[in-house]
CSV table of C-alpha atoms and ligand atoms in Angstrom, one decimal:
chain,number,residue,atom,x,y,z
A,1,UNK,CA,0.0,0.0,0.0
A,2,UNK,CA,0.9,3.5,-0.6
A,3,UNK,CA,2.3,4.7,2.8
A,4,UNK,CA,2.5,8.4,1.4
A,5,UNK,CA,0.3,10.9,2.8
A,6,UNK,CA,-1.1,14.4,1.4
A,7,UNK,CA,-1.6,16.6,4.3
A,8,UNK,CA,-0.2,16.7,7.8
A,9,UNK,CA,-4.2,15.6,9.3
A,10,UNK,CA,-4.2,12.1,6.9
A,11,UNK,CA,-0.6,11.3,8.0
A,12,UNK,CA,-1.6,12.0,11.4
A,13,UNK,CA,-4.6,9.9,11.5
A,14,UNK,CA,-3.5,6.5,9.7
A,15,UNK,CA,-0.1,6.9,11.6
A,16,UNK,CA,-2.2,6.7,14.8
A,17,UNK,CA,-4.8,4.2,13.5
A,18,UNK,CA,-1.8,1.7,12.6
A,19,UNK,CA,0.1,1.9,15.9
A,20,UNK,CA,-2.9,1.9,17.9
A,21,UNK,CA,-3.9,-1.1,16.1
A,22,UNK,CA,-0.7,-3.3,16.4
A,23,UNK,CA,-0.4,-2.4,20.3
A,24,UNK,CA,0.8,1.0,20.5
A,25,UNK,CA,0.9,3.5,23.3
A,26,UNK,CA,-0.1,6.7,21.9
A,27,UNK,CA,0.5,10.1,23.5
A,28,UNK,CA,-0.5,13.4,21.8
A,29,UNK,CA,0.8,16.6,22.7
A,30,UNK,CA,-0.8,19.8,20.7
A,31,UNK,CA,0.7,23.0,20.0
A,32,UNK,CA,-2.3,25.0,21.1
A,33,UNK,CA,-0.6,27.7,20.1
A,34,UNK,CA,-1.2,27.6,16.3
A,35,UNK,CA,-3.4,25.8,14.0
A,36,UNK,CA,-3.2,23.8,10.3
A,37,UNK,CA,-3.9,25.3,7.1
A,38,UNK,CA,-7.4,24.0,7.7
A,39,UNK,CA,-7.9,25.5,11.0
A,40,UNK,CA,-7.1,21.8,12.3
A,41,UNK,CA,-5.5,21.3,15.5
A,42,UNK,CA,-2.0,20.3,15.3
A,43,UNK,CA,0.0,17.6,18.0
A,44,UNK,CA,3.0,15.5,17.9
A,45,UNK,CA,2.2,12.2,18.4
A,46,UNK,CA,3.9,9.7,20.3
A,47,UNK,CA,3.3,6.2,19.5
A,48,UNK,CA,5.4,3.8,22.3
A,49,UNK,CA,6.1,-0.5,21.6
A,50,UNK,CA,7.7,-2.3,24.6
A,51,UNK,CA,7.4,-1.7,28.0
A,52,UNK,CA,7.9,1.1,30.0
A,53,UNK,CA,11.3,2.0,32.0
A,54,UNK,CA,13.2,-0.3,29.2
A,55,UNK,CA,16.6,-0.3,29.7
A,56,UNK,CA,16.8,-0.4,26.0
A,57,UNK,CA,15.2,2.1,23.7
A,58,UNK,CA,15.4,3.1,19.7
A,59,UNK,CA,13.7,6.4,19.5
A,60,UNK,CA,12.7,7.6,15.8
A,61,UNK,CA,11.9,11.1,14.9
A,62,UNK,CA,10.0,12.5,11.8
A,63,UNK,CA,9.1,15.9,10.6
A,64,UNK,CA,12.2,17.7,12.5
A,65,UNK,CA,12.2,20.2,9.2
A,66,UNK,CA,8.0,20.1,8.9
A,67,UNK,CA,7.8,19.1,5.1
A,68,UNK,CA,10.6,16.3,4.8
A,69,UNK,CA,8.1,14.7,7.5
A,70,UNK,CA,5.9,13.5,4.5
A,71,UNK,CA,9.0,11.4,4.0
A,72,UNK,CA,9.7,10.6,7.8
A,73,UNK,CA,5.7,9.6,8.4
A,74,UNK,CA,6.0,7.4,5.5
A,75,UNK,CA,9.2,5.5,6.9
A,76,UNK,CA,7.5,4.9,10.0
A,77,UNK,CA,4.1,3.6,8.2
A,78,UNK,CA,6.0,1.6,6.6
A,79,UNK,CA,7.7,-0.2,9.1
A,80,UNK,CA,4.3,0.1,11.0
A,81,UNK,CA,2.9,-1.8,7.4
A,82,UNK,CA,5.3,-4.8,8.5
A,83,UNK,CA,3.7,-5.4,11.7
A,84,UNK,CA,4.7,-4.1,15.5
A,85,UNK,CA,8.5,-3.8,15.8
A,86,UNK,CA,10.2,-7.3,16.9
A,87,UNK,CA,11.7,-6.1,20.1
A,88,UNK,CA,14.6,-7.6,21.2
A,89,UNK,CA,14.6,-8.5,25.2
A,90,UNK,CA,14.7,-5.4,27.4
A,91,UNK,CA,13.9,-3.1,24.3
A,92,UNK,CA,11.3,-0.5,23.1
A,93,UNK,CA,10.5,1.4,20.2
A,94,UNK,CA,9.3,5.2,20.5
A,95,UNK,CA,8.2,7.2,17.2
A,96,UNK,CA,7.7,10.9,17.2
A,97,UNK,CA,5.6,12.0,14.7
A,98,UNK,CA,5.7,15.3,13.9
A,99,UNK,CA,7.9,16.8,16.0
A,100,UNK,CA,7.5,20.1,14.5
A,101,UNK,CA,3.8,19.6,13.7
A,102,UNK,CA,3.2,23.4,12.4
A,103,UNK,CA,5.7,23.3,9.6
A,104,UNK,CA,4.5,19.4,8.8
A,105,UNK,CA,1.2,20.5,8.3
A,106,UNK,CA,1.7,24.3,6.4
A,107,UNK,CA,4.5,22.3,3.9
A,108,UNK,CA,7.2,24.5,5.4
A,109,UNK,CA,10.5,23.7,6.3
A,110,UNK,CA,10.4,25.6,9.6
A,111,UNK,CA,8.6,26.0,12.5
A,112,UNK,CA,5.6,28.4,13.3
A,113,UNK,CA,8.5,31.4,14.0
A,114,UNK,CA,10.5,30.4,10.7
A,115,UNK,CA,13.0,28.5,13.1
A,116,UNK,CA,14.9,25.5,11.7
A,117,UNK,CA,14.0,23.2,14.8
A,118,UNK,CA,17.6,21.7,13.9
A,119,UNK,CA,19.8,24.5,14.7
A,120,UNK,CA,17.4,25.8,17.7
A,121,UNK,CA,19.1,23.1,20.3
A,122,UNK,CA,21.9,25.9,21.2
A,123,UNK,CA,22.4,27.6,24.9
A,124,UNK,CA,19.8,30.1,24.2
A,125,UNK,CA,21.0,31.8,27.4
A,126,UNK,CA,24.5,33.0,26.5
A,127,UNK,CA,26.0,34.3,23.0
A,128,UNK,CA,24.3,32.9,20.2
A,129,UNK,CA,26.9,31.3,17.4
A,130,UNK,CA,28.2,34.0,15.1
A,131,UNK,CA,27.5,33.7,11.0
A,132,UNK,CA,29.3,36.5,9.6
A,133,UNK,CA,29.0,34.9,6.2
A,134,UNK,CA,25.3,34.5,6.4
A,135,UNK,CA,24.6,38.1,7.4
A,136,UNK,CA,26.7,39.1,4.0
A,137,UNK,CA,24.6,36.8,1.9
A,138,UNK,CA,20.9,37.5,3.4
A,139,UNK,CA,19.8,40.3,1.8
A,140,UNK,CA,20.8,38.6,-1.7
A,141,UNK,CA,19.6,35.4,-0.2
A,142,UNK,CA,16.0,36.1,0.4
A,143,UNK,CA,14.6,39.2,-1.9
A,144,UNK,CA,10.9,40.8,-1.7
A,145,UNK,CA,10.4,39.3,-4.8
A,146,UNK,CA,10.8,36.0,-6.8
A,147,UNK,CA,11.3,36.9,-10.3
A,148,UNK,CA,14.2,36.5,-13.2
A,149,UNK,CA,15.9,39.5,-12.0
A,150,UNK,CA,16.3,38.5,-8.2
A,151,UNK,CA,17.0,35.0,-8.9
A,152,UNK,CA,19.9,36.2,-11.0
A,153,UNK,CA,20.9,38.8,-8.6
A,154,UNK,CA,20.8,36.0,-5.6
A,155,UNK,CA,23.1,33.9,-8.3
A,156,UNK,CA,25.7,36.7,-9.0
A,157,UNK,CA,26.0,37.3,-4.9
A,158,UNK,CA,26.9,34.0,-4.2
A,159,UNK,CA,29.0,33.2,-7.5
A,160,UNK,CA,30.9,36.3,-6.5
A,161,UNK,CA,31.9,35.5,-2.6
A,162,UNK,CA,32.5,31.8,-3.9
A,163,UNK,CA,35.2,33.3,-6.4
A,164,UNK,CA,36.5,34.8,-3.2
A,165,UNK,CA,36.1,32.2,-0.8
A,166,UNK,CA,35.9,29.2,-2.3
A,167,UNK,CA,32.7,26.7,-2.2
A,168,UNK,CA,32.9,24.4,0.6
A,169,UNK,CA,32.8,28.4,2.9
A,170,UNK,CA,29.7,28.5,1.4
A,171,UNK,CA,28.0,25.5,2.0
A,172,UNK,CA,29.9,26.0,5.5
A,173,UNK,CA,28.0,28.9,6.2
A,174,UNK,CA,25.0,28.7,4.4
A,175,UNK,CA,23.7,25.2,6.3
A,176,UNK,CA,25.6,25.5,9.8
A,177,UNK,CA,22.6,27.6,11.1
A,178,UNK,CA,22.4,31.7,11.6
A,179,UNK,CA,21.0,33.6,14.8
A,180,UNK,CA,20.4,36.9,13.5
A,181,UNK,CA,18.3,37.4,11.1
A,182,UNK,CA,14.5,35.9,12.0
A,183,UNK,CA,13.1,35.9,8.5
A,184,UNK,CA,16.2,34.2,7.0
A,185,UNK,CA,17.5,31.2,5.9
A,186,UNK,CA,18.4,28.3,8.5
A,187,UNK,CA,17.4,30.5,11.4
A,188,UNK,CA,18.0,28.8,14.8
A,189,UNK,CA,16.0,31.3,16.6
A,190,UNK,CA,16.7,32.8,20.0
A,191,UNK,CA,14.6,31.0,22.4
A,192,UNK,CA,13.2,27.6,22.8
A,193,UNK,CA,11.1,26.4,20.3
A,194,UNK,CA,7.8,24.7,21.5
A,195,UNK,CA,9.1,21.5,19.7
A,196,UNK,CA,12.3,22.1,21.6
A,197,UNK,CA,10.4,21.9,24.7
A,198,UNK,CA,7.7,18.8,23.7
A,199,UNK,CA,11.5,16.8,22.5
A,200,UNK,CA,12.4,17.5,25.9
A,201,UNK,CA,9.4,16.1,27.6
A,202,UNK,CA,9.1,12.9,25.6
A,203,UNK,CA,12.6,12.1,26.5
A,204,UNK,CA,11.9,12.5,30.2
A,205,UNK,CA,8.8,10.0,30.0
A,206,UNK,CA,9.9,8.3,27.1
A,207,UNK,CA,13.5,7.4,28.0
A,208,UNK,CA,13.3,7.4,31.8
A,209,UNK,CA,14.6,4.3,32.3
A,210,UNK,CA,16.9,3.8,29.2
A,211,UNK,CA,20.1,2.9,29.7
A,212,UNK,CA,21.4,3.1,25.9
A,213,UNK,CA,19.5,4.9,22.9
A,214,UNK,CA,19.6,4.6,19.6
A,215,UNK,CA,18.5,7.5,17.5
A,216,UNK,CA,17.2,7.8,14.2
A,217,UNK,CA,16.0,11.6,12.9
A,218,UNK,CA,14.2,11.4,9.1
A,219,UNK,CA,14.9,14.2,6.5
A,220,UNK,CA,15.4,14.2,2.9
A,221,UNK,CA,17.1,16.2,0.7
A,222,UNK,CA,20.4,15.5,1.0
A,223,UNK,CA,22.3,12.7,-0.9
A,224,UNK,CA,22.0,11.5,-4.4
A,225,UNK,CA,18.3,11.3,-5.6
A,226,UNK,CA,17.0,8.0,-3.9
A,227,UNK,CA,20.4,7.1,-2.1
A,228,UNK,CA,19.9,6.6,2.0
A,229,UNK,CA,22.1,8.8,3.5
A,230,UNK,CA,23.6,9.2,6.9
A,231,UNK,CA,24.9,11.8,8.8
A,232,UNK,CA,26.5,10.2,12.0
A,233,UNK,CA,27.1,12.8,15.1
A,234,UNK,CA,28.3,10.3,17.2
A,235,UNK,CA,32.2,11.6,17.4
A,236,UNK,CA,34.6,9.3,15.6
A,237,UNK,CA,36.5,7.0,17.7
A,238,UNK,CA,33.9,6.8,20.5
A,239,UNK,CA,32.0,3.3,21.7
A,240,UNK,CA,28.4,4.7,20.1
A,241,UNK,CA,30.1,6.1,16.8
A,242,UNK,CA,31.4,2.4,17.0
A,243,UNK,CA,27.9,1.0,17.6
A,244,UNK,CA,26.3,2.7,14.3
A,245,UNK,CA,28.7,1.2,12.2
A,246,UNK,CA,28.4,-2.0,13.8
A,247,UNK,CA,24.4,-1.7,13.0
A,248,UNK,CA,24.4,0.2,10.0
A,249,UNK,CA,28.2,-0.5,7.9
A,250,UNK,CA,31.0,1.2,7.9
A,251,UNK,CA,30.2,2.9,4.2
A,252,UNK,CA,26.9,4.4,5.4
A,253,UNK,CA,28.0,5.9,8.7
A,254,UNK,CA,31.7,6.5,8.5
A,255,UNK,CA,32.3,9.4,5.7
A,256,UNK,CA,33.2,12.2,7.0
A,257,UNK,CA,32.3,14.5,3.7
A,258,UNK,CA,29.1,15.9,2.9
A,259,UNK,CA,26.9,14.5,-0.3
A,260,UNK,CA,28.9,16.6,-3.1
A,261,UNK,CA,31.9,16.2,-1.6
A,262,UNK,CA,32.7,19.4,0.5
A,263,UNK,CA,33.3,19.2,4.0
A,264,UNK,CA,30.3,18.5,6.6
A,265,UNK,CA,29.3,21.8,7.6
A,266,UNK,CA,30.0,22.7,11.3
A,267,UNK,CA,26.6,22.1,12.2
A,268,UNK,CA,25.0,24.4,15.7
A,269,UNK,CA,21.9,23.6,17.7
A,270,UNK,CA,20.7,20.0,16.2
A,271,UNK,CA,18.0,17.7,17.5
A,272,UNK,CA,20.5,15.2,17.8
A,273,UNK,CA,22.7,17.1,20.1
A,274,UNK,CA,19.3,17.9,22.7
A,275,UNK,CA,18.1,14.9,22.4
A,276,UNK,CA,21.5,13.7,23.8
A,277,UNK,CA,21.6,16.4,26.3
A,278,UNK,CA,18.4,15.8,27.5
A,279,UNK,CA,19.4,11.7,28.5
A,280,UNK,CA,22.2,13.5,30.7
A,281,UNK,CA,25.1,11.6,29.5
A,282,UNK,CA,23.7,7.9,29.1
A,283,UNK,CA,25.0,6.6,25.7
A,284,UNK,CA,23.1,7.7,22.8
A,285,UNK,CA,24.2,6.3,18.8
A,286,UNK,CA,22.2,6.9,16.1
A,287,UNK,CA,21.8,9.8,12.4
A,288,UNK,CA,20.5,12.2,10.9
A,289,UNK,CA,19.5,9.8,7.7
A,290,UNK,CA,18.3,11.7,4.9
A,291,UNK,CA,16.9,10.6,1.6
A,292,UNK,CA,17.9,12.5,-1.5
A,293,UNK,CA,16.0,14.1,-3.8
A,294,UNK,CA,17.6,17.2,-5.7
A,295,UNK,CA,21.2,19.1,-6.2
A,296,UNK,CA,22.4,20.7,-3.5
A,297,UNK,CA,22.0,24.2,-5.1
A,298,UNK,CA,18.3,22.9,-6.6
A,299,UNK,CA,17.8,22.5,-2.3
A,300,UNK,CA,18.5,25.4,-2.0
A,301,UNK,CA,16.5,26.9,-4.2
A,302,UNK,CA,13.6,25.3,-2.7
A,303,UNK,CA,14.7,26.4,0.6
A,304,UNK,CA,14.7,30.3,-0.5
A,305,UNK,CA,10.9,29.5,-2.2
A,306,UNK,CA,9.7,28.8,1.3
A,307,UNK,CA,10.8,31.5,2.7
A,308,UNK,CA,10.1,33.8,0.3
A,309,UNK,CA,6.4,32.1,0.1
A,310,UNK,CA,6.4,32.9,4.1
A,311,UNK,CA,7.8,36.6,4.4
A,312,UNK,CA,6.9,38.0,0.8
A,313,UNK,CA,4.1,36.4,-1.9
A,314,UNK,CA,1.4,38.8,-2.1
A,315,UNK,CA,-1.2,36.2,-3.1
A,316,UNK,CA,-0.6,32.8,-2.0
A,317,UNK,CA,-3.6,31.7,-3.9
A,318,UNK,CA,-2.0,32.8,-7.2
A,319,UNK,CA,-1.1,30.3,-10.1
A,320,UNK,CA,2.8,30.9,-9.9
A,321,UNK,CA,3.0,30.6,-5.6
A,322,UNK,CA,0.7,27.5,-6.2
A,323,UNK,CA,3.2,26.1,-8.6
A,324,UNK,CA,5.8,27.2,-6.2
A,325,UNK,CA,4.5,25.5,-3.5
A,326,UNK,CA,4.3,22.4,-5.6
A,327,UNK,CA,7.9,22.5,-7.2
A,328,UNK,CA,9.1,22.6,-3.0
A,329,UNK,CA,7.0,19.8,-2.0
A,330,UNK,CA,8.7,17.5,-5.3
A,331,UNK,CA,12.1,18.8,-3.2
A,332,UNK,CA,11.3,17.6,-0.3
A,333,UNK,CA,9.0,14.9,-1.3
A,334,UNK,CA,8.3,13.5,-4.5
A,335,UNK,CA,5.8,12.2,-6.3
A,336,UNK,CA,7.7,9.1,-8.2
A,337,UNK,CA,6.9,5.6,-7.4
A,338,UNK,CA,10.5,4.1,-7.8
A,339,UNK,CA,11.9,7.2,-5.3
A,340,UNK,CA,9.0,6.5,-2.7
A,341,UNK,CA,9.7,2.4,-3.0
A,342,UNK,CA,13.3,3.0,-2.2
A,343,UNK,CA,12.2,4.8,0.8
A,344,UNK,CA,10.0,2.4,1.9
A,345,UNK,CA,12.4,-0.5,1.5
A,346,UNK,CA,15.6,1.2,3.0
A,347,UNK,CA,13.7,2.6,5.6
A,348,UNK,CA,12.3,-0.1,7.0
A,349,UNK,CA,16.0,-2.4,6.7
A,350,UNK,CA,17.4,0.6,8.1
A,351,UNK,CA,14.6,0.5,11.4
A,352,UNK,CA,15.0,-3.1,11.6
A,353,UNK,CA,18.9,-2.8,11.1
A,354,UNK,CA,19.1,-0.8,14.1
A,355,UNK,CA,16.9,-2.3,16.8
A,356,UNK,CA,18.5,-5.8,16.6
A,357,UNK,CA,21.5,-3.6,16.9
A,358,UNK,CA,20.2,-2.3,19.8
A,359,UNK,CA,19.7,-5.9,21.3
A,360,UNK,CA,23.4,-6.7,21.1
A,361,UNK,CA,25.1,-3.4,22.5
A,362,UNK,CA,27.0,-4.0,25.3
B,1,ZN,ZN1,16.1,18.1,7.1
């Protein structure tokens, strides 16, 4: 069956129908806050296998950037389509759906206050990480409006400070995450983000008495168009860097360059790096795994559409927005049968691959 869902409401409901149905502990928490497109309430859901206080627990995470959870809901359907997880001894399965429900449901990368939830995991107390680069770039970056002329002018920007400073700066500085400029690009935000806060909560009940935790956090986007690929942030040379290569191979989980070959940019503020925070030092391994879909610079084309879509369409009901808003969801999403079956197969191996991991660590 097609695991794919249209809107953030039908992805919600057959995600909760299908865990409920094989056994599932469901938990909702709604960000009363804000609303979906249709004026529909909007929650992450929870849906717990295994018992609680399990010393042994593989937590999986879609919808981190709100749109590639299209993606993330259909992985964990589709594992879900295969019956309950087989848990090993002493294990449990949680999956968050829709961890940043707002930008799930409105198609948009970010959350409800343009925040990429996965740079918003920084101290939000002190300093916030400097991005020089970005604060050159922005203006170019994201124009008031999205014709020829401003697409070229965006393109000239960024040709010109790559003559000066070479591409992998770039992508460096484009993707690490900026804290200054709220209707930008990649914005981490300065506060908390609700989702922050909800990720922090479903640890506290989730994981309470996990002892190791393996992590798994869905986007596409990234990688060659179809290809499974994993971004590690377990540090090199540590036991749980040791344990995703042991689950997942060393060619998946040990490269240390991003997809086109530049260097991994130094990412601030990921769900990956709370989510560890928030177990207080007990051993988590897991990735980032995205599935790819477009270029790099196509990406981030698609990323600049959003926005621009957000801060600056006058009529979002107009033909060229609506074709906009299409094009963006085929980024993050799209609608071809052999890219959406090599999700659904890798996804699952991938979730199978790491909770009988799980079983054997230590
Ligand atoms: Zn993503």
């Amino acid at each position: 069956m097609d695991v794919f869902s249209e809107s953030y409401a039908e992805a919600r409901a057959r995600f909760r129908a299908r865990a409920g149905a094989l056994g599932g502990v469901l938990t909702a928490h709604e960000n009363t806050a804000v609303r979906g497109p249709g004026g529909e309430r909007l929650t992450t859901d929870v849906a717990r296998f295994g018992p609680p206080g399990a010393p042994r627990l593989l937590l999986a995470i879609a919808g981190t950037h709100g749109i590639e959870g299209f993606c993330g809901s259909a992985a964990l359907l589709a594992w879900l389509e295969s019956g309950a997880p087989a848990l090993p001894a002493g294990s449990a399965v949680v999956m968050v759906h829709a961890i940043n429900p707002w930008g799930f449901a409105h198609r948009s990368r970010t959350t409800e206050n343009n925040v990429d939830l996965n740079r918003n995991f920084v101290d939000h107390t002190g300093d916030a990480p400097a991005n020089p680069v970005y604060a050159e770039l922005h203006a170019a970056l994201c124009p008031d409006t999205w014709d020829a002329a401003a697409v070229a002018a965006a393109k000239d920007a960024v040709a010109a400070f790559v003559a000066r400073n070479g591409a992998a700066m770039l992508s460096d500085y484009l993707r690490r995450g900026q804290y200054t400029h709220p209707s930008g690009l990649n914005y981490g935000g300065r506060a908390r983000e609700w989702s922050n806060r909800i990720m922090e909560m479903i640890v506290a009940t989730e994981a309470a008495g996990a002892e190791r935790v393996a992590f798994i956090d869905w986007h596409t986007g990234l990688g060659q168009r179809g290809e499974d690929f994993f971004i590690c942030f377990n540090d090199k040379g540590t036991p749980e860097f040791a344990q995703c290569v042991r689950w997942w191979g060393a060619a998946k989980v040990d490269r240390e360059k991003a997809f086109e070959g530049e260097d991994r940019p130094r990412y601030t503020g990921l769900v990956f790096h709370g989510t560890a925070q928030f177990l207080g030092g007990r051993p988590m391994a897991g990735a980032v795994i995205e599935f790819g879909t477009r270029t790099g610079v196509e990406m981030r084309e698609a990323v600049r559409g959003d926005r621009w879509l957000k801060f600056a369409c006058p009529d979002r009901t107009a033909p060229a927005a609506r074709a906009l808003e299409a094009d963006i969801f085929e980024a993050f999403c799209p609608h071809d049968d052999a890219w959406r079956r090599t999700v659904v197969a890798a996804s699952r191996r991938i979730h199978a691959e790491a909770l009988a991991g799980l079983g054997g660590w230590g």
